[in-house]
PDB file of C-alpha atoms in Angstrom:
ATOM      1  CA  MET A   1      -6.604 -56.677-179.691  1.00  0.00           C
ATOM      2  CA  THR A   2      -8.379 -54.686-176.311  1.00  0.00           C
ATOM      3  CA  GLN A   3      -7.901 -57.618-173.945  1.00  0.00           C
ATOM      4  CA  THR A   4     -11.001 -57.953-171.887  1.00  0.00           C
ATOM      5  CA  ALA A   5     -10.429 -57.141-167.837  1.00  0.00           C
ATOM      6  CA  LYS A   6     -11.002 -60.744-166.021  1.00  0.00           C
ATOM      7  CA  LYS A   7     -13.385 -60.110-163.236  1.00  0.00           C
ATOM      8  CA  LYS A   8     -12.707 -61.569-160.206  1.00  0.00           C
ATOM      9  CA  PRO A   9     -14.744 -64.000-158.455  1.00  0.00           C
ATOM     10  CA  ALA A  10     -16.384 -62.294-155.837  1.00  0.00           C
ATOM     11  CA  ALA A  11     -16.102 -63.832-152.371  1.00  0.00           C
ATOM     12  CA  PRO A  12     -17.831 -66.550-150.641  1.00  0.00           C
ATOM     13  CA  GLN A  13     -20.225 -64.462-148.632  1.00  0.00           C
ATOM     14  CA  SER A  14     -20.529 -65.717-145.221  1.00  0.00           C
ATOM     15  CA  ASN A  15     -24.211 -66.927-144.037  1.00  0.00           C
ATOM     16  CA  LYS A  16     -25.509 -64.325-142.490  1.00  0.00           C
ATOM     17  CA  PHE A  17     -28.327 -65.288-140.622  1.00  0.00           C
ATOM     18  CA  LYS A  18     -26.573 -68.571-139.455  1.00  0.00           C
ATOM     19  CA  PRO A  19     -25.422 -67.123-136.216  1.00  0.00           C
ATOM     20  CA  LYS A  20     -28.904 -66.554-135.422  1.00  0.00           C
ATOM     21  CA  LYS A  21     -30.172 -69.784-135.989  1.00  0.00           C
ATOM     22  CA  ARG A  22     -27.984 -70.802-133.556  1.00  0.00           C
ATOM     23  CA  ARG A  23     -29.251 -68.046-131.330  1.00  0.00           C
ATOM     24  CA  SER A  24     -32.723 -69.783-131.961  1.00  0.00           C
ATOM     25  CA  SER A  25     -31.821 -73.232-130.950  1.00  0.00           C
ATOM     26  CA  ARG A  26     -29.751 -71.923-128.256  1.00  0.00           C
ATOM     27  CA  THR A  27     -32.425 -69.824-126.443  1.00  0.00           C
ATOM     28  CA  ALA A  28     -35.568 -72.704-127.504  1.00  0.00           C
ATOM     29  CA  LEU A  29     -33.392 -75.052-125.835  1.00  0.00           C
ATOM     30  CA  ILE A  30     -33.451 -72.825-122.238  1.00  0.00           C
ATOM     31  CA  PHE A  31     -36.574 -71.949-123.069  1.00  0.00           C
ATOM     32  CA  TRP A  32     -37.801 -76.226-122.874  1.00  0.00           C
ATOM     33  CA  ILE A  33     -35.296 -76.988-119.835  1.00  0.00           C
ATOM     34  CA  CYS A  34     -37.112 -74.085-117.961  1.00  0.00           C
ATOM     35  CA  LEU A  35     -40.560 -74.819-118.759  1.00  0.00           C
ATOM     36  CA  VAL A  36     -40.186 -78.547-117.642  1.00  0.00           C
ATOM     37  CA  LEU A  37     -37.985 -77.630-114.517  1.00  0.00           C
ATOM     38  CA  VAL A  38     -40.996 -75.376-113.901  1.00  0.00           C
ATOM     39  CA  ALA A  39     -43.661 -77.744-114.292  1.00  0.00           C
ATOM     40  CA  ALA A  40     -42.467 -81.251-113.507  1.00  0.00           C
ATOM     41  CA  PRO A  41     -42.957 -79.803-109.647  1.00  0.00           C
ATOM     42  CA  LEU A  42     -46.417 -78.384-110.273  1.00  0.00           C
ATOM     43  CA  ILE A  43     -47.511 -81.682-111.790  1.00  0.00           C
ATOM     44  CA  ILE A  44     -46.038 -83.198-108.905  1.00  0.00           C
ATOM     45  CA  LEU A  45     -47.845 -81.188-106.393  1.00  0.00           C
ATOM     46  CA  GLY A  46     -50.744 -81.937-108.495  1.00  0.00           C
ATOM     47  CA  TRP A  47     -50.950 -84.937-108.286  1.00  0.00           C
ATOM     48  CA  ILE A  48     -50.433 -85.714-104.741  1.00  0.00           C
ATOM     49  CA  LEU A  49     -53.152 -83.248-103.735  1.00  0.00           C
ATOM     50  CA  PHE A  50     -55.350 -85.047-106.403  1.00  0.00           C
ATOM     51  CA  SER A  51     -54.380 -87.933-104.012  1.00  0.00           C
ATOM     52  CA  SER A  52     -55.224 -86.751-101.472  1.00  0.00           C
ATOM     53  CA  ALA A  53     -58.583 -85.995-102.075  1.00  0.00           C
ATOM     54  CA  MET A  54     -59.030 -89.084-103.521  1.00  0.00           C
ATOM     55  CA  ASN A  55     -58.300 -91.253-100.170  1.00  0.00           C
ATOM     56  CA  THR A  56     -61.132 -88.879 -98.285  1.00  0.00           C
ATOM     57  CA  HIS A  57     -62.723 -90.233 -95.482  1.00  0.00           C
ATOM     58  CA  LYS A  58     -60.158 -93.019 -96.025  1.00  0.00           C
ATOM     59  CA  PRO A  59     -58.411 -94.685 -93.561  1.00  0.00           C
ATOM     60  CA  VAL A  60     -54.690 -94.032 -93.134  1.00  0.00           C
ATOM     61  CA  LEU A  61     -52.340 -97.300 -92.893  1.00  0.00           C
ATOM     62  CA  GLY A  62     -49.052 -97.657 -92.329  1.00  0.00           C
ATOM     63  CA  ASP A  63     -46.784-100.380 -92.034  1.00  0.00           C
ATOM     64  CA  ARG A  64     -48.080-101.927 -88.172  1.00  0.00           C
ATOM     65  CA  TYR A  65     -51.468-103.265 -90.161  1.00  0.00           C
ATOM     66  CA  LYS A  66     -49.727-104.432 -92.902  1.00  0.00           C
ATOM     67  CA  ASP A  67     -51.252-108.000 -94.138  1.00  0.00           C
ATOM     68  CA  ASP A  68     -53.795-107.238 -90.822  1.00  0.00           C
ATOM     69  CA  LEU A  69     -57.775-105.659 -91.027  1.00  0.00           C
ATOM     70  CA  ASN A  70     -58.828-108.884 -92.864  1.00  0.00           C
ATOM     71  CA  PRO A  71     -61.721-108.505 -94.364  1.00  0.00           C
ATOM     72  CA  ALA A  72     -61.377-104.424 -94.887  1.00  0.00           C
ATOM     73  CA  ILE A  73     -64.031-102.276 -93.331  1.00  0.00           C
ATOM     74  CA  LYS A  74     -65.635-100.386 -96.503  1.00  0.00           C
ATOM     75  CA  SER A  75     -66.919 -97.244 -97.068  1.00  0.00           C
ATOM     76  CA  GLU A  76     -70.749 -98.197 -98.011  1.00  0.00           C
ATOM     77  CA  GLN A  77     -70.367-100.183 -94.545  1.00  0.00           C
ATOM     78  CA  MET A  78     -69.401 -96.700 -93.457  1.00  0.00           C
ATOM     79  CA  LYS A  79     -72.562 -95.127 -94.339  1.00  0.00           C
ATOM     80  CA  GLU A  80     -74.552 -98.078 -94.193  1.00  0.00           C
ATOM     81  CA  ILE A  81     -74.123 -98.627 -90.535  1.00  0.00           C
ATOM     82  CA  LYS A  82     -74.336 -94.250 -90.578  1.00  0.00           C
ATOM     83  CA  THR A  83     -78.333 -94.978 -91.265  1.00  0.00           C
ATOM     84  CA  LYS A  84     -78.795 -97.151 -89.565  1.00  0.00           C
ATOM     85  CA  SER A  85     -77.467 -95.873 -86.491  1.00  0.00           C
ATOM     86  CA  GLU A  86     -79.708 -92.162 -87.079  1.00  0.00           C
ATOM     87  CA  GLY A  87     -82.492 -94.662 -86.817  1.00  0.00           C
ATOM     88  CA  VAL A  88     -82.083 -95.978 -83.351  1.00  0.00           C
ATOM     89  CA  GLU A  89     -84.917 -94.475 -81.146  1.00  0.00           C
ATOM     90  CA  GLY A  90     -83.707 -91.320 -79.684  1.00  0.00           C
ATOM     91  CA  VAL A  91     -81.097 -90.196 -81.990  1.00  0.00           C
ATOM     92  CA  GLN A  92     -80.411 -86.935 -83.674  1.00  0.00           C
ATOM     93  CA  SER A  93     -77.136 -86.283 -86.107  1.00  0.00           C
ATOM     94  CA  VAL A  94     -75.084 -89.677 -86.498  1.00  0.00           C
ATOM     95  CA  ASP A  95     -71.492 -88.961 -87.583  1.00  0.00           C
ATOM     96  CA  VAL A  96     -68.864 -91.803 -88.407  1.00  0.00           C
ATOM     97  CA  GLU A  97     -65.085 -91.783 -89.048  1.00  0.00           C
ATOM     98  CA  MET A  98     -62.545 -93.929 -89.159  1.00  0.00           C
ATOM     99  CA  ALA A  99     -58.764 -93.202 -88.022  1.00  0.00           C
ATOM    100  CA  THR A 100     -56.169 -95.430 -87.840  1.00  0.00           C
ATOM    101  CA  ALA A 101     -57.405 -99.019 -87.808  1.00  0.00           C
ATOM    102  CA  THR A 102     -60.720 -97.574 -85.060  1.00  0.00           C
ATOM    103  CA  LEU A 103     -64.507 -97.209 -85.138  1.00  0.00           C
ATOM    104  CA  ARG A 104     -65.659 -94.148 -84.726  1.00  0.00           C
ATOM    105  CA  VAL A 105     -69.136 -93.798 -84.132  1.00  0.00           C
ATOM    106  CA  TYR A 106     -70.217 -89.993 -82.926  1.00  0.00           C
ATOM    107  CA  VAL A 107     -74.058 -89.458 -81.371  1.00  0.00           C
ATOM    108  CA  ASP A 108     -75.614 -86.283 -80.428  1.00  0.00           C
ATOM    109  CA  VAL A 109     -78.273 -87.004 -78.120  1.00  0.00           C
ATOM    110  CA  ALA A 110     -81.049 -84.801 -76.226  1.00  0.00           C
ATOM    111  CA  ASP A 111     -80.078 -81.732 -74.727  1.00  0.00           C
ATOM    112  CA  ASP A 112     -82.305 -83.190 -71.237  1.00  0.00           C
ATOM    113  CA  ALA A 113     -80.942 -87.650 -71.689  1.00  0.00           C
ATOM    114  CA  THR A 114     -79.138 -88.917 -68.646  1.00  0.00           C
ATOM    115  CA  ALA A 115     -76.107 -90.337 -68.253  1.00  0.00           C
ATOM    116  CA  GLU A 116     -78.906 -94.353 -68.723  1.00  0.00           C
ATOM    117  CA  THR A 117     -80.679 -92.879 -71.434  1.00  0.00           C
ATOM    118  CA  ALA A 118     -77.296 -92.220 -73.492  1.00  0.00           C
ATOM    119  CA  THR A 119     -75.490 -95.447 -71.902  1.00  0.00           C
ATOM    120  CA  SER A 120     -78.845 -97.513 -74.055  1.00  0.00           C
ATOM    121  CA  THR A 121     -78.623 -95.779 -76.693  1.00  0.00           C
ATOM    122  CA  ALA A 122     -74.487 -96.436 -77.470  1.00  0.00           C
ATOM    123  CA  ASP A 123     -75.991-100.134 -76.519  1.00  0.00           C
ATOM    124  CA  SER A 124     -77.882 -99.695 -78.890  1.00  0.00           C
ATOM    125  CA  VAL A 125     -76.116 -97.719 -82.264  1.00  0.00           C
ATOM    126  CA  TYR A 126     -73.826-101.256 -81.146  1.00  0.00           C
ATOM    127  CA  LYS A 127     -76.029-104.159 -82.049  1.00  0.00           C
ATOM    128  CA  ALA A 128     -76.794-101.546 -84.886  1.00  0.00           C
ATOM    129  CA  VAL A 129     -73.372-101.289 -85.791  1.00  0.00           C
ATOM    130  CA  ALA A 130     -72.987-105.745 -85.076  1.00  0.00           C
ATOM    131  CA  GLU A 131     -75.477-105.745 -87.648  1.00  0.00           C
ATOM    132  CA  VAL A 132     -73.120-104.359 -90.438  1.00  0.00           C
ATOM    133  CA  LEU A 133     -70.130-106.079 -88.913  1.00  0.00           C
ATOM    134  CA  ASP A 134     -70.214-108.865 -87.131  1.00  0.00           C
ATOM    135  CA  PRO A 135     -68.299-107.392 -83.846  1.00  0.00           C
ATOM    136  CA  SER A 136     -66.092-111.100 -83.840  1.00  0.00           C
ATOM    137  CA  VAL A 137     -65.091-111.220 -87.685  1.00  0.00           C
ATOM    138  CA  TYR A 138     -63.915-107.279 -87.817  1.00  0.00           C
ATOM    139  CA  PHE A 139     -63.542-106.302 -83.967  1.00  0.00           C
ATOM    140  CA  THR A 140     -61.844-109.404 -82.449  1.00  0.00           C
ATOM    141  CA  LYS A 141     -57.873-110.109 -83.663  1.00  0.00           C
ATOM    142  CA  THR A 142     -56.838-113.411 -84.091  1.00  0.00           C
ATOM    143  CA  ASP A 143     -52.875-114.993 -83.236  1.00  0.00           C
ATOM    144  CA  SER A 144     -52.152-114.360 -86.418  1.00  0.00           C
ATOM    145  CA  GLU A 145     -53.582-110.697 -87.666  1.00  0.00           C
ATOM    146  CA  LYS A 146     -54.731-107.624 -85.953  1.00  0.00           C
ATOM    147  CA  MET A 147     -57.964-105.568 -86.499  1.00  0.00           C
ATOM    148  CA  TYR A 148     -60.046-102.908 -85.991  1.00  0.00           C
ATOM    149  CA  ASP A 149     -61.249-101.477 -82.747  1.00  0.00           C
ATOM    150  CA  LEU A 150     -64.453 -99.647 -82.255  1.00  0.00           C
ATOM    151  CA  GLU A 151     -65.529 -96.716 -80.097  1.00  0.00           C
ATOM    152  CA  ILE A 152     -69.195 -95.249 -80.388  1.00  0.00           C
ATOM    153  CA  HIS A 153     -69.571 -91.688 -78.284  1.00  0.00           C
ATOM    154  CA  VAL A 154     -73.340 -90.570 -77.458  1.00  0.00           C
ATOM    155  CA  TYR A 155     -72.851 -87.633 -76.248  1.00  0.00           C
ATOM    156  CA  THR A 156     -75.513 -84.429 -75.258  1.00  0.00           C
ATOM    157  CA  GLU A 157     -72.976 -81.462 -76.103  1.00  0.00           C
ATOM    158  CA  ALA A 158     -69.791 -82.656 -77.471  1.00  0.00           C
ATOM    159  CA  GLU A 159     -67.560 -80.389 -75.544  1.00  0.00           C
ATOM    160  CA  ARG A 160     -68.273 -79.492 -71.089  1.00  0.00           C
ATOM    161  CA  LYS A 161     -69.363 -75.593 -72.449  1.00  0.00           C
ATOM    162  CA  ASN A 162     -69.864 -74.869 -67.643  1.00  0.00           C
ATOM    163  CA  THR A 163     -73.268 -72.727 -69.076  1.00  0.00           C
ATOM    164  CA  GLU A 164     -76.305 -72.967 -66.031  1.00  0.00           C
ATOM    165  CA  GLY A 165     -78.443 -75.078 -66.197  1.00  0.00           C
ATOM    166  CA  GLU A 166     -75.893 -77.456 -68.295  1.00  0.00           C
ATOM    167  CA  ASN A 167     -76.644 -80.741 -69.056  1.00  0.00           C
ATOM    168  CA  PHE A 168     -74.173 -82.624 -69.577  1.00  0.00           C
ATOM    169  CA  VAL A 169     -73.819 -86.732 -70.625  1.00  0.00           C
ATOM    170  CA  TYR A 170     -70.886 -88.594 -72.340  1.00  0.00           C
ATOM    171  CA  VAL A 171     -71.190 -91.841 -73.181  1.00  0.00           C
ATOM    172  CA  VAL A 172     -67.757 -94.093 -74.788  1.00  0.00           C
ATOM    173  CA  GLU A 173     -68.682 -97.288 -75.216  1.00  0.00           C
ATOM    174  CA  THR A 174     -65.371 -99.052 -76.469  1.00  0.00           C
ATOM    175  CA  LYS A 175     -64.626-102.990 -77.947  1.00  0.00           C
ATOM    176  CA  THR A 176     -61.245-103.479 -79.138  1.00  0.00           C
ATOM    177  CA  SER A 177     -59.345-106.222 -80.782  1.00  0.00           C
ATOM    178  CA  SER A 178     -58.501-107.393 -77.742  1.00  0.00           C
ATOM    179  CA  MET A 179     -61.637-107.467 -75.767  1.00  0.00           C
ATOM    180  CA  ASP A 180     -64.308-110.329 -75.602  1.00  0.00           C
ATOM    181  CA  ALA A 181     -67.404-107.847 -75.152  1.00  0.00           C
ATOM    182  CA  PRO A 182     -68.038-104.432 -75.461  1.00  0.00           C
ATOM    183  CA  ALA A 183     -67.740-102.234 -72.810  1.00  0.00           C
ATOM    184  CA  SER A 184     -69.441 -98.312 -70.973  1.00  0.00           C
ATOM    185  CA  GLU A 185     -68.033 -95.812 -69.322  1.00  0.00           C
ATOM    186  CA  VAL A 186     -69.999 -92.293 -68.511  1.00  0.00           C
ATOM    187  CA  VAL A 187     -67.102 -90.575 -69.094  1.00  0.00           C
ATOM    188  CA  SER A 188     -68.741 -86.938 -68.075  1.00  0.00           C
ATOM    189  CA  THR A 189     -68.723 -87.907 -64.592  1.00  0.00           C
ATOM    190  CA  ALA A 190     -66.065 -88.102 -62.149  1.00  0.00           C
ATOM    191  CA  LYS A 191     -65.698 -91.794 -60.967  1.00  0.00           C
ATOM    192  CA  ASP A 192     -64.559 -89.897 -57.284  1.00  0.00           C
ATOM    193  CA  ALA A 193     -67.191 -87.017 -57.287  1.00  0.00           C
ATOM    194  CA  ALA A 194     -64.962 -85.910 -54.165  1.00  0.00           C
ATOM    195  CA  LEU A 195     -61.898 -85.433 -54.919  1.00  0.00           C
ATOM    196  CA  ALA A 196     -62.619 -83.275 -58.690  1.00  0.00           C
ATOM    197  CA  GLN A 197     -64.996 -80.916 -57.286  1.00  0.00           C
ATOM    198  CA  GLN A 198     -62.266 -80.573 -54.503  1.00  0.00           C
ATOM    199  CA  LEU A 199     -59.761 -79.973 -57.954  1.00  0.00           C
ATOM    200  CA  ARG A 200     -63.172 -77.712 -59.254  1.00  0.00           C
ATOM    201  CA  ASP A 201     -62.736 -75.524 -55.568  1.00  0.00           C
ATOM    202  CA  ASP A 202     -59.285 -75.509 -56.407  1.00  0.00           C
ATOM    203  CA  VAL A 203     -58.880 -73.650 -59.216  1.00  0.00           C
ATOM    204  CA  THR A 204     -61.456 -71.146 -58.401  1.00  0.00           C
ATOM    205  CA  ALA A 205     -59.763 -70.590 -55.453  1.00  0.00           C
ATOM    206  CA  ARG A 206     -56.879 -69.675 -56.963  1.00  0.00           C
ATOM    207  CA  LYS A 207     -57.942 -67.755 -59.914  1.00  0.00           C
ATOM    208  CA  ALA A 208     -60.415 -65.445 -56.892  1.00  0.00           C
ATOM    209  CA  ALA A 209     -57.166 -65.212 -54.932  1.00  0.00           C
ATOM    210  CA  ALA A 210     -55.002 -63.736 -57.917  1.00  0.00           C
ATOM    211  CA  ALA A 211     -57.664 -61.846 -59.327  1.00  0.00           C
ATOM    212  CA  SER A 212     -58.298 -60.140 -56.148  1.00  0.00           C
ATOM    213  CA  THR A 213     -54.555 -59.538 -55.508  1.00  0.00           C
ATOM    214  CA  ALA A 214     -54.180 -58.244 -59.184  1.00  0.00           C
ATOM    215  CA  ALA A 215     -56.098 -55.774 -58.593  1.00  0.00           C
ATOM    216  CA  ALA A 216     -55.289 -54.598 -55.330  1.00  0.00           C
ATOM    217  CA  ALA A 217     -52.162 -53.721 -56.535  1.00  0.00           C
ATOM    218  CA  ASP A 218     -53.361 -51.969 -59.337  1.00  0.00           C
ATOM    219  CA  GLY A 219     -55.730 -49.718 -56.632  1.00  0.00           C
ATOM    220  CA  GLY A 220     -58.865 -51.071 -58.512  1.00  0.00           C
ATOM    221  CA  THR A 221     -62.059 -52.870 -57.311  1.00  0.00           C
ATOM    222  CA  ILE A 222     -63.158 -56.202 -56.580  1.00  0.00           C
ATOM    223  CA  THR A 223     -65.639 -58.254 -56.096  1.00  0.00           C
ATOM    224  CA  VAL A 224     -67.167 -59.536 -52.931  1.00  0.00           C
ATOM    225  CA  GLY A 225     -70.342 -60.845 -52.204  1.00  0.00           C
ATOM    226  CA  GLY A 226     -71.502 -59.914 -56.211  1.00  0.00           C
ATOM    227  CA  ASN A 227     -70.634 -56.071 -55.436  1.00  0.00           C
ATOM    228  CA  GLU A 228     -67.714 -54.115 -55.974  1.00  0.00           C
ATOM    229  CA  VAL A 229     -65.471 -52.720 -53.538  1.00  0.00           C
ATOM    230  CA  GLN A 230     -62.878 -50.487 -54.291  1.00  0.00           C
ATOM    231  CA  ALA A 231     -59.453 -52.729 -53.542  1.00  0.00           C
ATOM    232  CA  THR A 232     -57.222 -50.318 -49.966  1.00  0.00           C
ATOM    233  CA  GLU A 233     -55.409 -53.743 -49.532  1.00  0.00           C
ATOM    234  CA  ALA A 234     -54.368 -56.691 -49.827  1.00  0.00           C
ATOM    235  CA  PRO A 235     -55.870 -58.913 -48.866  1.00  0.00           C
ATOM    236  CA  ALA A 236     -55.630 -61.494 -45.910  1.00  0.00           C
ATOM    237  CA  GLU A 237     -52.807 -64.032 -46.031  1.00  0.00           C
TER     238      GLU A 237
END
């Protein structure tokens, strides 16, 4: 009788795909960690930029004004001030800005306006501001609370250009929270005209002497009385 050979049971085959699954899980985990590390700073930066854009033209107030500036000046009131100021006679353009508890109104007037005209315009703009914001409320501090300061800038040019025939007039009317009434000053005119002219003459003389010395050292030309002449000697002391 023939014996039937018993087949050996086949050895269980190891799952060849398990390491790959482990490797795939590890790769996915690393991918998500890297994604979070990259995305987190971008999300934070985006939020900062978005917040900054939303707060544009709003005053940046630190702890120094905590529990102060009440009532606060709102953007709608600033727009109304701009509209009313533009209606003042002689005003060409108006900008209204808020900078750390100081309301500034910039007013451009005609290039030929005088200091008296600019001062009168500043007074009229102050009245326009007062129609929107009561100075006794918004621009007057109390014993327990700080309030806003007000500056009104009226000018023919935003800055001096020192061009021929220039009529530079710049008036600033100020009402700080500690002042009882506003005060105007023509800042484009020196309080001591003689001293101011002397300082300007000294600067001009220094520049001319430096230019003459440099030209003489280079053997070049210097300008005398509007004419260029050969510089052969250093200027006499």
